[in-house]
Amino acid sequence: MNDHSIGSEVLVLRGLSVCLSTGDPVVEDVDLTLHAGEILGVVGESGSGKTTTALSLLGYSTPGTFIAAGQLRIEGKALHMDESMRPMRGSIISYVPQDPAQALNPSLKVAAALKDVLGAHGTPRPGNNAAEDALRRVGFGQAKTVASRFPHQISGGQQQRVSIALALCREPAVVILDEPTTGLDVVTQAQILAELRRLRTEQGVAMVYVTHDLAAVSEVADRIAVMYAGRVVEEGPAEQVLRNPRHPYTRGLLASIPDHVRPRVLEPMPGIAVGVGERPSGCPFAPRCPQRTDDCVAEMPTLEPIGDTRRVRCIHHRKTPPVRTFSVETLPRPSEIGEQPLLMIGDLKAEHRSHREVTVAAEQISFDVNKGECVALVGESGSGKTTILRTIAGLHPIAGGRVLLDGHALPSLVNHRSREQRRRIQLIFQNPAAALNPRQTVAEAIARPAQVLRKLDRRSLPAEVARLLECVRLPVRLANRYPHELSGGERQRVAVARALAAQPDILLCDEITSALDVSVQAAVLQLLLDLRDDFGLGLLFITHDLGVVATIADTVLVLDRGSIVDRGPTRDVLRAPTSDYTRRLLAAAPTVSRTPSSANDPFPVSL
Amino acid sequence: MIFLATNALPGNVAETVLGRNATPELVAKLNHQLHLDEPVLTRYGNWLIGTVRGDLGESAVAVVQGNPESSVTSLIGIPLRNSVVLALISIVCLIPISLLLGTFAAVRAGRAGDYAVSYISLVIGALPEFVFGTLLIAIFFSGLGLFPPVSLIPPGTSPLADVGELVLPVLTLLGVSVAFCARQVRAGVLDTLSERYVTMARLSGISEVRVLWRYALRNALAPSVQTFAQALQYLFGGIIVVETLFAYPGIGQALVQAVTLRDVSSVLAVTFVLAGVYIAINVLADVIVVLAVPKLRTGLR
């Protein structure tokens, strides 16, 4: 696959170090090489230094950091990595940001934004035609219409495509893409990825694709560099790195990724990534590493070559075991399913009302959740899945149909439900930062439901908080912290602990892992599965990630524009979908089990 | 409400105007002549009807003094014009100066230039107008002998006839309002400078001047417009002190005089006009904000 496209070296980075103004290194000693027409995936979790590295390639360092060392050559020309690179930006090397909604000037129409970039640095300011051409090149059918829109008037997918047009309009040799598809739904993501492959092939642009999403990167990258704690820990051809990871961290990442093509038991990595300033002197991954020895802690391992094409920073890389493919489907499951359904949803309808307008968010929704069963509700944004969940929780009025708990109808709104009914159904939100009271400590947040809904007396609360923290695998010392002192993954686990404090029978989860790093996601998912199996908890799980569905769900409901289009046991729906919509979702979902060569473009690019 | 407040003031116009010569009979006669003996509600009704017709009533004082031009409209016309001239000159200077200073301070945030602008504007902003005005008089009149300390505009001449007379009042007004506006602009630009689209523009190779102008300042305009609207309102209404200091015959002075003389209809007329101006400025500012922010102009998708 790689042979046809690999050309001469376009970009060479040597010995990059970026430090905080306090002197603590963020990125250390990073070497990257990019060949003409190649896509290099730079993969890592939050805090790994991948975005810092990407920005350094444009001579940019975010406020509070500075580029301490490093040599950069692009197309053979040595460049100073500082603001002197501004004339090169856009013309030789360009950048596609993570969140296009925030990265486009809200006051400029698309055409004006393009003309600003096209006309930067003395080149004569181009006309509308040049702007429309730039849009057409990234696959916009109706370039004229889009050109005359403001950013808020186009969809997220279109915004990202405009960002790509901005990056490509001056035909640079290298494009840096920083999480370009995070936040987009799978179908749009698949279109963007297909678009990138096409641009690479047709225009020979070399790309650096920065992401935390190994599945997405496996769909486009020729080579992969994995970063951990500010260093490259493994590098090599994408297929080899994904099939046969040599660094235990790469292996851990791969084992954490839920995959819908080959569903398997996740193996969460222990611990969390080390932060800037608290990196150990030896191998930074050692504290979390299952194959650590005393030698690992002694000194930083070097990036050693293995064969001609790969390098790995691990002294025990020969010992790294392959990723186990322990299929979920072969696991024994407690067979409590089928008795009396815990939760029965019958012909449910939900509406959104604004002024005199009534929009139906969902209708004719019927399904059951049994004790110890996990039901996944899948669909793109706008499919009504969150509204359904909120209606069941009593946060949104029932417009028709009914919600039965143990055969008894629940009142529409939560304030009409009895304390016992409220206790039995708990909801966890997508964004834990917004769902936790910033003025409550972890212990207070967790103790509250236990005290109010279970009537536990004050003296038994500390023990209960400790038990729940252990349950979600958080150290008890976090009990007196405030939410802002925690990482995203820790906060979400506090939110889970708070829901569990009510000892619910049913847990409603709204995309609770979508903002988490894969290793943390794996830990949270594993926790939910344990609770399901140990306590017979019923789970209703909203997600757009089919990999997550394959890993944890017993039953799947696929939702499209407010109605259920596909349903059944998970393996049946994923293997033999009955609706076109499900088939499209499945084809679009990225997976590490598909290599770039086998990835075809299921979506003709259109708007 | 203003109507009630003015009526609640102790004393009335008849007593004030007649001064020591007032006998109860004379006061009663004058009160009757001015319809001041009618119940408050009736007078309010009459005033309201008159106002709607564009007739702001007659100045009681002028009537008593036998002034032929007794209609309030003509009496406050000239002070109003003088004040508008003063306010407009100030705002025309104010906008570019605050934008420049505010942007400059934002770009230099945390450095000497920023501290200079911020501290100086803080100090000037904290000074009352009369202190700052007196300082200016001390420097420019007493010290340098450049500009006159009073702006006596003879009746019948335009305030623009002698521009030198306007310099000190305008400077005083600017001193106080630039300090306030520049700090607001600085905050607005500082906000937009930390937006991702500004970083993105820098990463797209767009020159720094253009980034500042089209990306940072452009999006900081909406909050700045509100600030300037507030400043303009202040310039129209809050300049009483400055007008008194420089003896500038503007609407503020007219108001002070009217209140002193318990000239109810003049007070009403002045406050009525000022309220109208306030409302007009607010509406105008909102319209400009909507025009300046595409998201508001084009409606949410």
PDB file of N, CA, C and O in Angstrom, chain B residues 17-48:
ATOM      1  N   VAL B  17     -40.146  82.913  42.193  1.00  0.00           N
ATOM      2  CA  VAL B  17     -40.003  84.044  41.276  1.00  0.00           C
ATOM      3  C   VAL B  17     -40.323  85.363  41.981  1.00  0.00           C
ATOM      4  O   VAL B  17     -39.618  86.351  41.840  1.00  0.00           O
ATOM      5  N   LEU B  18     -41.368  85.343  42.788  1.00  0.00           N
ATOM      6  CA  LEU B  18     -41.776  86.588  43.442  1.00  0.00           C
ATOM      7  C   LEU B  18     -40.831  86.964  44.579  1.00  0.00           C
ATOM      8  O   LEU B  18     -40.752  88.102  44.994  1.00  0.00           O
ATOM      9  N   GLY B  19     -40.139  85.949  45.066  1.00  0.00           N
ATOM     10  CA  GLY B  19     -39.121  86.198  46.084  1.00  0.00           C
ATOM     11  C   GLY B  19     -39.728  86.829  47.335  1.00  0.00           C
ATOM     12  O   GLY B  19     -40.760  86.407  47.816  1.00  0.00           O
ATOM     13  N   ARG B  20     -39.029  87.825  47.819  1.00  0.00           N
ATOM     14  CA  ARG B  20     -39.446  88.412  49.093  1.00  0.00           C
ATOM     15  C   ARG B  20     -40.754  89.190  49.009  1.00  0.00           C
ATOM     16  O   ARG B  20     -41.428  89.398  49.983  1.00  0.00           O
ATOM     17  N   ASN B  21     -41.067  89.623  47.803  1.00  0.00           N
ATOM     18  CA  ASN B  21     -42.278  90.411  47.649  1.00  0.00           C
ATOM     19  C   ASN B  21     -43.542  89.579  47.731  1.00  0.00           C
ATOM     20  O   ASN B  21     -44.636  90.102  47.657  1.00  0.00           O
ATOM     21  N   ALA B  22     -43.393  88.321  47.828  1.00  0.00           N
ATOM     22  CA  ALA B  22     -44.555  87.439  47.748  1.00  0.00           C
ATOM     23  C   ALA B  22     -45.522  87.688  48.890  1.00  0.00           C
ATOM     24  O   ALA B  22     -45.158  87.650  50.048  1.00  0.00           O
ATOM     25  N   THR B  23     -46.737  87.942  48.505  1.00  0.00           N
ATOM     26  CA  THR B  23     -47.815  87.935  49.477  1.00  0.00           C
ATOM     27  C   THR B  23     -48.690  86.760  49.087  1.00  0.00           C
ATOM     28  O   THR B  23     -48.672  86.335  47.927  1.00  0.00           O
ATOM     29  N   PRO B  24     -49.400  86.225  50.044  1.00  0.00           N
ATOM     30  CA  PRO B  24     -50.241  85.073  49.717  1.00  0.00           C
ATOM     31  C   PRO B  24     -51.179  85.362  48.550  1.00  0.00           C
ATOM     32  O   PRO B  24     -51.394  84.494  47.700  1.00  0.00           O
ATOM     33  N   GLU B  25     -51.686  86.595  48.448  1.00  0.00           N
ATOM     34  CA  GLU B  25     -52.608  86.910  47.360  1.00  0.00           C
ATOM     35  C   GLU B  25     -51.914  86.819  46.008  1.00  0.00           C
ATOM     36  O   GLU B  25     -52.387  86.200  45.073  1.00  0.00           O
ATOM     37  N   LEU B  26     -50.712  87.453  45.937  1.00  0.00           N
ATOM     38  CA  LEU B  26     -49.964  87.438  44.685  1.00  0.00           C
ATOM     39  C   LEU B  26     -49.635  86.006  44.243  1.00  0.00           C
ATOM     40  O   LEU B  26     -49.771  85.637  43.083  1.00  0.00           O
ATOM     41  N   VAL B  27     -49.190  85.232  45.238  1.00  0.00           N
ATOM     42  CA  VAL B  27     -48.825  83.842  44.926  1.00  0.00           C
ATOM     43  C   VAL B  27     -50.031  83.099  44.365  1.00  0.00           C
ATOM     44  O   VAL B  27     -49.956  82.396  43.350  1.00  0.00           O
ATOM     45  N   ALA B  28     -51.185  83.318  45.029  1.00  0.00           N
ATOM     46  CA  ALA B  28     -52.387  82.623  44.598  1.00  0.00           C
ATOM     47  C   ALA B  28     -52.755  83.041  43.179  1.00  0.00           C
ATOM     48  O   ALA B  28     -53.112  82.209  42.336  1.00  0.00           O
ATOM     49  N   LYS B  29     -52.605  84.334  42.895  1.00  0.00           N
ATOM     50  CA  LYS B  29     -52.968  84.841  41.588  1.00  0.00           C
ATOM     51  C   LYS B  29     -52.080  84.204  40.504  1.00  0.00           C
ATOM     52  O   LYS B  29     -52.542  83.709  39.473  1.00  0.00           O
ATOM     53  N   LEU B  30     -50.793  84.224  40.809  1.00  0.00           N
ATOM     54  CA  LEU B  30     -49.838  83.668  39.835  1.00  0.00           C
ATOM     55  C   LEU B  30     -50.077  82.176  39.635  1.00  0.00           C
ATOM     56  O   LEU B  30     -50.052  81.650  38.520  1.00  0.00           O
ATOM     57  N   ASN B  31     -50.311  81.513  40.753  1.00  0.00           N
ATOM     58  CA  ASN B  31     -50.588  80.079  40.671  1.00  0.00           C
ATOM     59  C   ASN B  31     -51.762  79.817  39.751  1.00  0.00           C
ATOM     60  O   ASN B  31     -51.753  78.877  38.949  1.00  0.00           O
ATOM     61  N   HIS B  32     -52.774  80.651  39.884  1.00  0.00           N
ATOM     62  CA  HIS B  32     -53.953  80.471  39.061  1.00  0.00           C
ATOM     63  C   HIS B  32     -53.614  80.707  37.595  1.00  0.00           C
ATOM     64  O   HIS B  32     -53.977  79.927  36.716  1.00  0.00           O
ATOM     65  N   GLN B  33     -52.841  81.786  37.369  1.00  0.00           N
ATOM     66  CA  GLN B  33     -52.446  82.133  36.002  1.00  0.00           C
ATOM     67  C   GLN B  33     -51.689  80.970  35.345  1.00  0.00           C
ATOM     68  O   GLN B  33     -51.831  80.684  34.165  1.00  0.00           O
ATOM     69  N   LEU B  34     -50.880  80.312  36.148  1.00  0.00           N
ATOM     70  CA  LEU B  34     -50.052  79.210  35.621  1.00  0.00           C
ATOM     71  C   LEU B  34     -50.748  77.854  35.736  1.00  0.00           C
ATOM     72  O   LEU B  34     -50.143  76.827  35.517  1.00  0.00           O
ATOM     73  N   HIS B  35     -52.015  77.864  36.118  1.00  0.00           N
ATOM     74  CA  HIS B  35     -52.781  76.625  36.311  1.00  0.00           C
ATOM     75  C   HIS B  35     -52.173  75.753  37.389  1.00  0.00           C
ATOM     76  O   HIS B  35     -52.332  74.555  37.390  1.00  0.00           O
ATOM     77  N   LEU B  36     -51.376  76.347  38.293  1.00  0.00           N
ATOM     78  CA  LEU B  36     -50.728  75.532  39.317  1.00  0.00           C
ATOM     79  C   LEU B  36     -51.680  75.197  40.451  1.00  0.00           C
ATOM     80  O   LEU B  36     -51.351  74.412  41.334  1.00  0.00           O
ATOM     81  N   ASP B  37     -52.876  75.824  40.451  1.00  0.00           N
ATOM     82  CA  ASP B  37     -53.809  75.525  41.532  1.00  0.00           C
ATOM     83  C   ASP B  37     -54.695  74.339  41.203  1.00  0.00           C
ATOM     84  O   ASP B  37     -55.461  73.875  42.025  1.00  0.00           O
ATOM     85  N   GLU B  38     -54.537  73.848  39.975  1.00  0.00           N
ATOM     86  CA  GLU B  38     -55.348  72.675  39.629  1.00  0.00           C
ATOM     87  C   GLU B  38     -54.738  71.416  40.238  1.00  0.00           C
ATOM     88  O   GLU B  38     -53.555  71.385  40.574  1.00  0.00           O
ATOM     89  N   PRO B  39     -55.545  70.347  40.359  1.00  0.00           N
ATOM     90  CA  PRO B  39     -55.006  69.120  40.951  1.00  0.00           C
ATOM     91  C   PRO B  39     -53.872  68.541  40.084  1.00  0.00           C
ATOM     92  O   PRO B  39     -53.845  68.769  38.877  1.00  0.00           O
ATOM     93  N   VAL B  40     -52.971  67.827  40.738  1.00  0.00           N
ATOM     94  CA  VAL B  40     -51.803  67.269  40.056  1.00  0.00           C
ATOM     95  C   VAL B  40     -52.202  66.442  38.844  1.00  0.00           C
ATOM     96  O   VAL B  40     -51.617  66.553  37.768  1.00  0.00           O
ATOM     97  N   LEU B  41     -53.233  65.610  39.003  1.00  0.00           N
ATOM     98  CA  LEU B  41     -53.615  64.711  37.919  1.00  0.00           C
ATOM     99  C   LEU B  41     -54.054  65.480  36.682  1.00  0.00           C
ATOM    100  O   LEU B  41     -53.685  65.133  35.564  1.00  0.00           O
ATOM    101  N   THR B  42     -54.822  66.545  36.888  1.00  0.00           N
ATOM    102  CA  THR B  42     -55.279  67.350  35.760  1.00  0.00           C
ATOM    103  C   THR B  42     -54.086  67.951  35.028  1.00  0.00           C
ATOM    104  O   THR B  42     -54.003  67.943  33.806  1.00  0.00           O
ATOM    105  N   ARG B  43     -53.169  68.495  35.839  1.00  0.00           N
ATOM    106  CA  ARG B  43     -51.996  69.112  35.221  1.00  0.00           C
ATOM    107  C   ARG B  43     -51.195  68.065  34.440  1.00  0.00           C
ATOM    108  O   ARG B  43     -50.711  68.317  33.347  1.00  0.00           O
ATOM    109  N   TYR B  44     -51.090  66.877  35.032  1.00  0.00           N
ATOM    110  CA  TYR B  44     -50.351  65.821  34.347  1.00  0.00           C
ATOM    111  C   TYR B  44     -51.029  65.503  33.024  1.00  0.00           C
ATOM    112  O   TYR B  44     -50.366  65.359  31.982  1.00  0.00           O
ATOM    113  N   GLY B  45     -52.356  65.412  33.073  1.00  0.00           N
ATOM    114  CA  GLY B  45     -53.123  65.119  31.862  1.00  0.00           C
ATOM    115  C   GLY B  45     -52.874  66.173  30.799  1.00  0.00           C
ATOM    116  O   GLY B  45     -52.545  65.855  29.651  1.00  0.00           O
ATOM    117  N   ASN B  46     -52.956  67.447  31.191  1.00  0.00           N
ATOM    118  CA  ASN B  46     -52.726  68.526  30.244  1.00  0.00           C
ATOM    119  C   ASN B  46     -51.335  68.449  29.628  1.00  0.00           C
ATOM    120  O   ASN B  46     -51.154  68.609  28.429  1.00  0.00           O
ATOM    121  N   TRP B  47     -50.366  68.212  30.518  1.00  0.00           N
ATOM    122  CA  TRP B  47     -48.976  68.160  30.051  1.00  0.00           C
ATOM    123  C   TRP B  47     -48.789  67.021  29.034  1.00  0.00           C
ATOM    124  O   TRP B  47     -48.186  67.174  27.984  1.00  0.00           O
ATOM    125  N   LEU B  48     -49.402  65.863  29.385  1.00  0.00           N
ATOM    126  CA  LEU B  48     -49.260  64.688  28.529  1.00  0.00           C
ATOM    127  C   LEU B  48     -49.838  64.967  27.153  1.00  0.00           C
ATOM    128  O   LEU B  48     -49.196  64.700  26.129  1.00  0.00           O
TER     129      LEU B  48
END
